[in-house]
XYZ file of C-alpha atoms in Angstrom:
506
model
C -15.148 31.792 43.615
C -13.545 34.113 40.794
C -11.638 30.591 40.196
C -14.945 28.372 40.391
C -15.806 30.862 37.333
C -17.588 28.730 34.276
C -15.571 30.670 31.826
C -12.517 30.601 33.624
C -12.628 26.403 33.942
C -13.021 26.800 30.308
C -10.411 28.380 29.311
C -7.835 26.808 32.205
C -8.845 23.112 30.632
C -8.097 24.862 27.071
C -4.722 25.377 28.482
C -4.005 22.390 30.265
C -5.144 20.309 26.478
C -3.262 22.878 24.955
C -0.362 21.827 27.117
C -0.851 17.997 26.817
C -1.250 18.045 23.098
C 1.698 19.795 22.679
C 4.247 17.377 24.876
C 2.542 15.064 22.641
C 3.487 16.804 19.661
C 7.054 17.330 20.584
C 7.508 13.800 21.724
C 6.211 12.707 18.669
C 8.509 14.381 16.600
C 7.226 14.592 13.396
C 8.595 17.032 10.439
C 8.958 20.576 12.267
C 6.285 22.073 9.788
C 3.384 19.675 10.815
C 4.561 19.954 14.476
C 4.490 24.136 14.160
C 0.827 23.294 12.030
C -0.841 21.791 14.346
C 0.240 24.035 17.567
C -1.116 26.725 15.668
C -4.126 24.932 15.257
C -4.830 23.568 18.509
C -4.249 26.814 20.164
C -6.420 28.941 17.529
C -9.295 26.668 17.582
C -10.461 25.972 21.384
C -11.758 22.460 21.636
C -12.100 21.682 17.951
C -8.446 21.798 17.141
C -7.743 19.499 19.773
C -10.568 17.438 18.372
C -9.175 17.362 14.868
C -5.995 16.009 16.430
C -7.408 13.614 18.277
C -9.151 12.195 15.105
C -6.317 12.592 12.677
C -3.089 13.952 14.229
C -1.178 11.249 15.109
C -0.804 7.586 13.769
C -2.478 6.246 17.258
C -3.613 2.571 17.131
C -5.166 0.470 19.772
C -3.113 -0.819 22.509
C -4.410 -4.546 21.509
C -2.812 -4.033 17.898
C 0.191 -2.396 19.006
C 0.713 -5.537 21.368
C 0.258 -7.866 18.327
C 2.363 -5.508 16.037
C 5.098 -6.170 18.983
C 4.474 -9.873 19.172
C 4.522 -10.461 15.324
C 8.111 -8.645 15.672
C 9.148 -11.203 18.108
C 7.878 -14.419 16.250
C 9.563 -12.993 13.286
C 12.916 -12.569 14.801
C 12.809 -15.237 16.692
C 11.974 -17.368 13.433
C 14.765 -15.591 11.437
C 17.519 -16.161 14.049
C 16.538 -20.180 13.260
C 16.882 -19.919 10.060
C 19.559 -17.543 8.835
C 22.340 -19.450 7.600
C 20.661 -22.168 7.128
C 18.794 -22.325 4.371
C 19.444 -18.546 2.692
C 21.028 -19.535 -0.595
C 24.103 -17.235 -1.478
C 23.494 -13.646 -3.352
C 25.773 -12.933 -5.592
C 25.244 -9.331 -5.834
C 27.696 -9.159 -8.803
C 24.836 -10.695 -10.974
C 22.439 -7.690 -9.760
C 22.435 -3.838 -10.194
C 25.252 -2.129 -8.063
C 22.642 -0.581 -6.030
C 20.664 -3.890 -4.919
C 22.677 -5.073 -2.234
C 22.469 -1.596 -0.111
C 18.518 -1.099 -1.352
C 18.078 -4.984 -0.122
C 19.860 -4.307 3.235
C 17.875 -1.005 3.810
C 14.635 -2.981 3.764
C 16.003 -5.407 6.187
C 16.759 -3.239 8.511
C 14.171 -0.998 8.351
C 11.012 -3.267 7.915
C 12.723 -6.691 8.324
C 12.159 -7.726 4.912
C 14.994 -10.142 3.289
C 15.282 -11.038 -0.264
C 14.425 -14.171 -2.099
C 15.564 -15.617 -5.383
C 14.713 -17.388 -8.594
C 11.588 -16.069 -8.449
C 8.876 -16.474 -11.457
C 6.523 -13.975 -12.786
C 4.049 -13.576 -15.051
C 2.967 -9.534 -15.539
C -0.881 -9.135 -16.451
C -2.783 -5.824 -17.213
C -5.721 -7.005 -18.387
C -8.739 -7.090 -16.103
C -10.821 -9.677 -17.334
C -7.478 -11.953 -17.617
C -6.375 -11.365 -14.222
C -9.790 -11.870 -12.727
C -10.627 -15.457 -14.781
C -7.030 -16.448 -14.008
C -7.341 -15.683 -10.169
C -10.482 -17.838 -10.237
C -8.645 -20.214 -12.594
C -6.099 -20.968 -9.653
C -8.440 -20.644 -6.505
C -10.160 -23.639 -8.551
C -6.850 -25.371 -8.501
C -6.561 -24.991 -4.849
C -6.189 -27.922 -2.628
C -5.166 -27.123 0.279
C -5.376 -23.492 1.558
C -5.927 -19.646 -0.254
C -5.616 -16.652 1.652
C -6.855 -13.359 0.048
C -6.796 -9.375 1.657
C -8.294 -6.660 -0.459
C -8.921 -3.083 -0.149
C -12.202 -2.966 -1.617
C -14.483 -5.778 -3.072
C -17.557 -4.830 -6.089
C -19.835 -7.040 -6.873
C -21.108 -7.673 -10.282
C -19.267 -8.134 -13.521
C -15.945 -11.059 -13.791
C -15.270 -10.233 -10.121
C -18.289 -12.362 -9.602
C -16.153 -15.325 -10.797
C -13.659 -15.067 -8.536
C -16.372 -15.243 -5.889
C -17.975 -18.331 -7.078
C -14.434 -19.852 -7.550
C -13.760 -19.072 -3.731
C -17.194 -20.649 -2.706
C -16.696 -23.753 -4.800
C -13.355 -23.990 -2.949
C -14.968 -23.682 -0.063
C -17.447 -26.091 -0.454
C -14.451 -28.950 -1.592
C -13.095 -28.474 1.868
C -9.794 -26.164 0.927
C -9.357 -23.550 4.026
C -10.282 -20.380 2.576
C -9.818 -17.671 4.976
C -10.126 -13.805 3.510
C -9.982 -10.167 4.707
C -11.347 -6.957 2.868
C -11.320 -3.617 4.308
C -14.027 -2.402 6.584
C -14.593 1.206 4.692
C -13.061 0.827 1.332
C -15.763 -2.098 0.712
C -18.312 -0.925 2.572
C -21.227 -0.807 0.106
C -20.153 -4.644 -0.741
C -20.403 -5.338 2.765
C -24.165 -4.723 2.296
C -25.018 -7.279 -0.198
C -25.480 -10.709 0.104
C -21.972 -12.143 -0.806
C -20.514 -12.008 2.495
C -23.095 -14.327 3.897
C -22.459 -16.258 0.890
C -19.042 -16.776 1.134
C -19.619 -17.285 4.901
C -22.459 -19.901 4.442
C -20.013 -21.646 2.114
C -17.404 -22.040 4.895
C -15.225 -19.565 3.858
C -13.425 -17.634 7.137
C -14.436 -14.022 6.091
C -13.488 -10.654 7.916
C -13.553 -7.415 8.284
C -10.345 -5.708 8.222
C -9.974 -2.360 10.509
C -13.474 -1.479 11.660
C -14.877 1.735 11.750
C -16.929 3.527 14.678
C -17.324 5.615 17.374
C -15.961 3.460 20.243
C -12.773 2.769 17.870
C -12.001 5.994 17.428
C -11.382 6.383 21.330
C -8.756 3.421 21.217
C -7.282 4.153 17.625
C -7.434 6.394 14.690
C -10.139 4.786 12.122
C -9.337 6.451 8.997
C -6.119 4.003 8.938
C -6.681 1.207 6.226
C -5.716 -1.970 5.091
C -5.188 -1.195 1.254
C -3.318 -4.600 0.510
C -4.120 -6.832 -2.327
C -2.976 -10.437 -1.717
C -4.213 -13.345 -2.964
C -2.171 -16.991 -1.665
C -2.970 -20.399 -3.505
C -1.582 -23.524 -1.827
C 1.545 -21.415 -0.772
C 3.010 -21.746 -4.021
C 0.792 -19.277 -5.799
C 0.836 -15.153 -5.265
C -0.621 -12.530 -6.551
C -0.513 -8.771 -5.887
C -0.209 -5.391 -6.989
C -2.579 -2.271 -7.652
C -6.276 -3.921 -8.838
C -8.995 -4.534 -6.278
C -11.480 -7.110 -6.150
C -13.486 -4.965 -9.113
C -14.380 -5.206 -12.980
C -13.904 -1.343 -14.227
C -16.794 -1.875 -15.979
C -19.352 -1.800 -12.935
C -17.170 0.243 -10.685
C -17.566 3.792 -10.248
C -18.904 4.343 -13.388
C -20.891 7.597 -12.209
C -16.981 8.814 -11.495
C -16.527 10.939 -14.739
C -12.965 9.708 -14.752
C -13.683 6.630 -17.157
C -12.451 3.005 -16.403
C -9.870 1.822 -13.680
C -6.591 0.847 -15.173
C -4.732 -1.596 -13.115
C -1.873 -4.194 -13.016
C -1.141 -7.337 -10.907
C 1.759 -9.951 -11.112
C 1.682 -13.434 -10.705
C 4.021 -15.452 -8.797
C 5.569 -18.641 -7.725
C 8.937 -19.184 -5.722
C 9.878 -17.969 -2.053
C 8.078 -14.696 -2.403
C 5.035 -16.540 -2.061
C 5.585 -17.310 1.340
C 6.798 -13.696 1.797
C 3.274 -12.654 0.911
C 1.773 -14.969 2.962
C 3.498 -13.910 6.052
C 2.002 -10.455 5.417
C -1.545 -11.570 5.012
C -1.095 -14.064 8.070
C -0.177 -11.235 10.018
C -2.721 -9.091 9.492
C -5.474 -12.018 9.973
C -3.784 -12.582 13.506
C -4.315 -9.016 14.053
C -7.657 -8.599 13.197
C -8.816 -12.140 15.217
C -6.191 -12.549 17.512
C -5.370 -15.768 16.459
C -1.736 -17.025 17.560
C 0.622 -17.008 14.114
C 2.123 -20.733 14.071
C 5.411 -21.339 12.328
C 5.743 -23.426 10.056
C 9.978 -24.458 9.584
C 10.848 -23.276 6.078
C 11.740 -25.561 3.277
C 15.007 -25.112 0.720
C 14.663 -22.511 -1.450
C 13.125 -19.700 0.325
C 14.956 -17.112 2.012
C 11.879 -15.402 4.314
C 10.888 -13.990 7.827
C 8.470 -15.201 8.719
C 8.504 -18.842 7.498
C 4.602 -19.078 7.910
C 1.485 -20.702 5.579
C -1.836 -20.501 6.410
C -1.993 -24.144 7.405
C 0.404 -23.088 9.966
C -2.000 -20.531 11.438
C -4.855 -23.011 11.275
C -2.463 -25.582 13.220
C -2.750 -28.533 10.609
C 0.056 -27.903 8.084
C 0.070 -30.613 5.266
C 3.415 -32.091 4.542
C 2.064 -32.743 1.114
C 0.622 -29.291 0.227
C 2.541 -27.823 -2.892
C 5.751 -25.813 -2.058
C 7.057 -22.278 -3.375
C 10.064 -24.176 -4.800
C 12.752 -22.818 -6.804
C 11.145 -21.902 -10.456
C 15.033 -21.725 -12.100
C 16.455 -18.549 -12.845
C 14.304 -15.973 -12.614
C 13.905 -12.674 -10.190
C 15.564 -11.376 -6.795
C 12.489 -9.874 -4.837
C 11.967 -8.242 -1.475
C 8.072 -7.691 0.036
C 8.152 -4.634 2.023
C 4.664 -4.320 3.883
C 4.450 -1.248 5.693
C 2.070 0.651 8.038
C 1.323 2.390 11.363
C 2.643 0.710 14.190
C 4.371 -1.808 11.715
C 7.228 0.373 10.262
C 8.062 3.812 10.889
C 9.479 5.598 7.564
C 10.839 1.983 6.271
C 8.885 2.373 2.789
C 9.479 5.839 2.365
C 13.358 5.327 2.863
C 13.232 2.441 0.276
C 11.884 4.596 -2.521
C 13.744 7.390 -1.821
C 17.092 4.993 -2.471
C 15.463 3.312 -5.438
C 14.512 7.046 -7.020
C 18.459 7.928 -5.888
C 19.762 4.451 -7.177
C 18.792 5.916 -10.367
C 21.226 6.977 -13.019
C 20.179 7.128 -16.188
C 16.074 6.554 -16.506
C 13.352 7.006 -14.055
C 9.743 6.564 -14.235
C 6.830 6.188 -11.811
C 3.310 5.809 -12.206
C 0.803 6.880 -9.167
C -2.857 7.473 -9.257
C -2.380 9.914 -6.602
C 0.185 12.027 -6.364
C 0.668 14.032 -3.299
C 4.249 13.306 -1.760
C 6.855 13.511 1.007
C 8.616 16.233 0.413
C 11.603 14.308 0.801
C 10.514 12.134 -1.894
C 9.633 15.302 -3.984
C 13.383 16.184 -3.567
C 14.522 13.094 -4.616
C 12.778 13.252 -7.895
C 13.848 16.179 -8.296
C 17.627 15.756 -7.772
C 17.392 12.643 -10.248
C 16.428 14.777 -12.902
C 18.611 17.220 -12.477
C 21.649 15.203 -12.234
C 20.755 13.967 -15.460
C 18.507 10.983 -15.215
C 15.810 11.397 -17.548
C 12.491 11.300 -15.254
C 8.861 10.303 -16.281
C 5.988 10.829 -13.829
C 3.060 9.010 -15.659
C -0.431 10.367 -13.882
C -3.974 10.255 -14.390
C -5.615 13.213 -16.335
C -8.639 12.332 -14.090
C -8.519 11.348 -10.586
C -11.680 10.291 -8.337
C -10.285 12.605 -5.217
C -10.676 16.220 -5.854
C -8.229 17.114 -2.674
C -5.830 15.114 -4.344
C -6.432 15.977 -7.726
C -5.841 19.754 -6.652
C -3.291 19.379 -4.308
C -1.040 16.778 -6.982
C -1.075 19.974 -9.708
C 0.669 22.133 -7.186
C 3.958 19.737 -7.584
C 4.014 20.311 -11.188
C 5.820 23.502 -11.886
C 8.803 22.290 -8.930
C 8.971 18.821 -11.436
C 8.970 20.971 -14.699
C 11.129 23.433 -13.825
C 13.987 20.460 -12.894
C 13.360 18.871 -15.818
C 10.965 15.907 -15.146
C 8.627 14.987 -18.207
C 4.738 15.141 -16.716
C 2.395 12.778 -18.202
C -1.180 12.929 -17.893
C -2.978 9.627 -18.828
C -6.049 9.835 -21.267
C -7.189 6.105 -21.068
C -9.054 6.402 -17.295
C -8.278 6.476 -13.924
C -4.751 4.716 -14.360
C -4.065 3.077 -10.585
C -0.832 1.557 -11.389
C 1.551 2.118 -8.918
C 5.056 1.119 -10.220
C 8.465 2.425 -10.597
C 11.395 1.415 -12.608
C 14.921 2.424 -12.714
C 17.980 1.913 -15.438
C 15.508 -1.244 -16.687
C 17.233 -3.277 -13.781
C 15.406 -2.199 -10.397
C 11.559 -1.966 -10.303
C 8.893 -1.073 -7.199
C 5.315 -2.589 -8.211
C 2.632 -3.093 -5.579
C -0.163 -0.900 -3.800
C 1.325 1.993 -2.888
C 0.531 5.483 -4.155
C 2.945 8.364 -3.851
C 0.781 10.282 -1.171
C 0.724 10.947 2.511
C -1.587 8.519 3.225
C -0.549 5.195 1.155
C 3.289 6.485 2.776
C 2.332 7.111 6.251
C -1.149 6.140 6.837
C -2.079 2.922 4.726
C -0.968 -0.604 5.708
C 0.326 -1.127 1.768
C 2.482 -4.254 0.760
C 5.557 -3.050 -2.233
C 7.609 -5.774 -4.408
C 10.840 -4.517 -5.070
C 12.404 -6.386 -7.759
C 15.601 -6.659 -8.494
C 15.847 -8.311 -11.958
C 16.318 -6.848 -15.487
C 13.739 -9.260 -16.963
C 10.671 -7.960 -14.732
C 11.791 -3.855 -14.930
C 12.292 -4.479 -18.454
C 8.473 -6.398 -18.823
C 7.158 -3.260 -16.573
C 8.997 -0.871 -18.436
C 7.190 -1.858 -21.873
C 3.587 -1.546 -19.580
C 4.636 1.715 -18.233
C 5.504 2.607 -22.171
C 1.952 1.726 -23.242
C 0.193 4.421 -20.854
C 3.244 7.157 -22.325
C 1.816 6.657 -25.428
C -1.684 7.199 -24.431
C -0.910 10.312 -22.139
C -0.137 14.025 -23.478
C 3.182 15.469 -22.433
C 2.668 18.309 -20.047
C 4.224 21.830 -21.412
C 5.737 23.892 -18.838
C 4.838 27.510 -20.465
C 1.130 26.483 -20.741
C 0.898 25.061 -17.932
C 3.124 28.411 -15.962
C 0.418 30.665 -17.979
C -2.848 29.047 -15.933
C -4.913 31.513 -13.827
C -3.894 32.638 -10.830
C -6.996 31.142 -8.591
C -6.287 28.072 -10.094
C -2.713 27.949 -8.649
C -3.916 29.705 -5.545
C -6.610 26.480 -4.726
C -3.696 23.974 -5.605
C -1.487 25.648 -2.936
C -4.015 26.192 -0.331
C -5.323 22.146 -1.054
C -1.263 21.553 -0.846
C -0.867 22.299 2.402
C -3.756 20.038 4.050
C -1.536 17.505 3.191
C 1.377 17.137 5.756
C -2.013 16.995 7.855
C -3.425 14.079 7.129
């Protein structure tokens, strides 16, 4: 009877979750101090710490995406198998920076990413100019666009690329597009997804939220891509959303969102494509056709979105060879799709460095392996620039991102806080020969929890063009002093440290 107790059942299933949460923990593996963290946790908080794991422990997807995750994987190496050799023009690595070929060959074996050539670019930071020239090309579509955005706002030039995408619709170009479930979810509300739908456009939602998901996956994972795909010989992508500054967030306090995307045409196209044709099949479970690559494009997977739809068009405009121009790899990365891939990659592009460094994040909250890294560079003598908001939308990470500071200063790094808004470029470039320029921020969650999609570039011309961007927000930051900023109250550093450590958990 004593064992029939009420509070003894209690406290015996407290052990036995206890017990299961912590094989899962060990098997797991993660870094010893979020293993030890959450043990602690779990065992100190009946119930609710077992909760909070459940919820937000653990990368854990559905079974049904880790199948497709598995079966994208195959199609992809069966499709590179096919192809390798056969159509991959040469690399002559002599041509590139010293470190290219190893960076290259990391991201090939780590997210199966291989490099393509001769690609063109065209580097845009203005947002009106990126937004009328996205609509500018969605016009020009003829055959097929594919788009995947983080979040969509309605109202200001953003509008245009919406009517460009219905007019395309309407002409009978396959339109198919994919914006997050929770990052957009007050556009979700209006009326433009049942305009875009009426118009024929193939419109989803990408990762959505509730509380049946969360008993198959963890729902605070999100697709925070930004891909746009014109006939398969357009691409664009990098850190702006489907928003004019001007009406979003403007109750924020941290002034206008200040963004960069790159335009492109040669193989990397169908790179990107591949990405956003993966994650469609994954969100509708439609099979991912192949479509056999043409010359010129050295890829895995070989796919358009004519191929998904099963009617490719022999006369649909190819990502051909634009002449000399950039080397580039697409690395897209997220749970259940690569493990640390990403995170090794910029840890050898911050290590490929030897003489400059400089990175620009929104968000700032990193591996501390990637907090090492920066701060070896700089201390070997690489002179290293971390360019950063002054303002930042997230007070956790606006907290927990001063609590690096005094580790950078102390090894050197030069700490620049940006006065012109909320900058949201997220690039990095190294010795003006190596770049990284795409979506992802250097925090926990764009590294580990985040599906992001990173260029990295391996062409003086492009880190060069970025390097003159990345110059323009230097001279509209303020340099941050170390002895000023070593003299600030106590509490102050006290709240960074304690909003420092909730990060590993995340």
């Amino acid at each position: 009877m004593t064992f029939l107790d009420p509070a003894n059942l209690i406290w015996l299933t407290h052990g036995a979750v206890i017990a299961g949460i912590s094989i899962h923990v060990i098997m797991k593996r993660p870094a010893t101090g979020v293993a030890l963290a959450w043990l602690i946790l779990i065992a100190l908080l009946p119930f609710v710490g077992p909760l909070l794991y459940f919820l937000i422990g653990n990368r854990r997807i559905s079974g049904r995406r880790s199948r497709g995750f598995q079966h994208l994987r195959q199609v992809y190496e069966s499709d590179a198998d096919q192809t390798d050799g056969e159509i991959a023009p040469e690399i002559d690595w002599s041509d590139l920076s010293p470190s290219a070929n190893g960076i290259h060959h990391l991201g090939l074996v780590t997210a199966g990413s291989s490099l393509t050539r001769d690609n063109a670019f065209e580097l845009l930071s203005g947002t009106d100019e990126i937004l009328h020239r996205i609509a500018r090309d969605i016009d020009g579509a003829k055959t097929s666009i594919l788009m995947e955005f983080y979040i969509w706002n309605a109202g200001g030039k953003a509008d245009e690329v919406l009517a460009a995408l219905i007019r395309a619709a309407e002409r009978g170009v396959s339109c198919r597009v994919l914006i997050d479930a929770l990052g957009a979810r007050p556009w979700w509300k209006t009326d433009q997804p049942k305009r875009l739908r009426d118009a024929g456009v193939e419109l989803r939602e990408a990762l959505p939220v509730g509380l049946l998901r969360s008993a198959v996956g963890r729902t605070d994972l999100r697709l925070h891509r930004k891909v746009v795909v014109v006939d398969q010989a357009i691409a664009w992508t990098g850190s702006m959303n489907l928003v004019d500054p001007a009406f979003f967030k403007q109750d924020a306090g941290v002034g206008e969102w200040v963004d960069a995307m790159v335009r492109l045409e040669g193989g990397v196209v169908t790179s990107l494509a591949a990405v956003m044709i993966g994650d469609w099949s994954l969100e509708t479970g439609e099979k991912p056709l192949i479509l056999t690559p043409r010359p010129q494009m050295v890829l895995t997977p070989a796919t358009t979105a004519d191929a998904l739809a099963g009617t490719a068009d022999d006369d649909a405009p190819t990502p051909e060879s634009q002449g000399p121009g950039a080397a580039m790899q697409v690395v897209a990365s997220g749970p259940g799709e690569t493990g640390d891939g990403l995170l090794l990659m910029l840890i050898a592009l911050v290590s490929a460095a030897t003489s400059e460094l400089v990175l620009t994040t929104p968000y700032f909250v990193p591996d501390e392996s990637l907090l090492r890294a920066l701060r070896a560079a700089s201390g070997r003598g690489v002179k290293v620039s971390l360019i950063l908001p002054e303002k930042v939308d997230s007070l956790l990470s606006r907290y927990a991102s001063r609590s690096y500071y005094d580790e950078l200063l102390e090894m050197g790094v030069n700490v620049y806080l940006y006065r012109g808004g909320l900058l949201h470029t997220k690039s990095i470039t190294a010795d003006g020969a190596l770049a990284m320029f795409g979506t992802v921020n250097l925090d926990m969650r764009s590294l580990w929890l985040n599906y992001e999609v990173a260029l990295f570039v391996y062409d003086q011309d492009f880190a060069r063009t970025l390097r003159r961007l990345q110059e323009t927000y230097i001279s509209d930051s303020v340099l941050l002093a170390r002895g000023s900023w070593s003299a600030r109250p106590f509490l102050e550093r006290f709240i960074e440290n304690v909003l420092r450590l909730s990060g590993p958990l995340l």
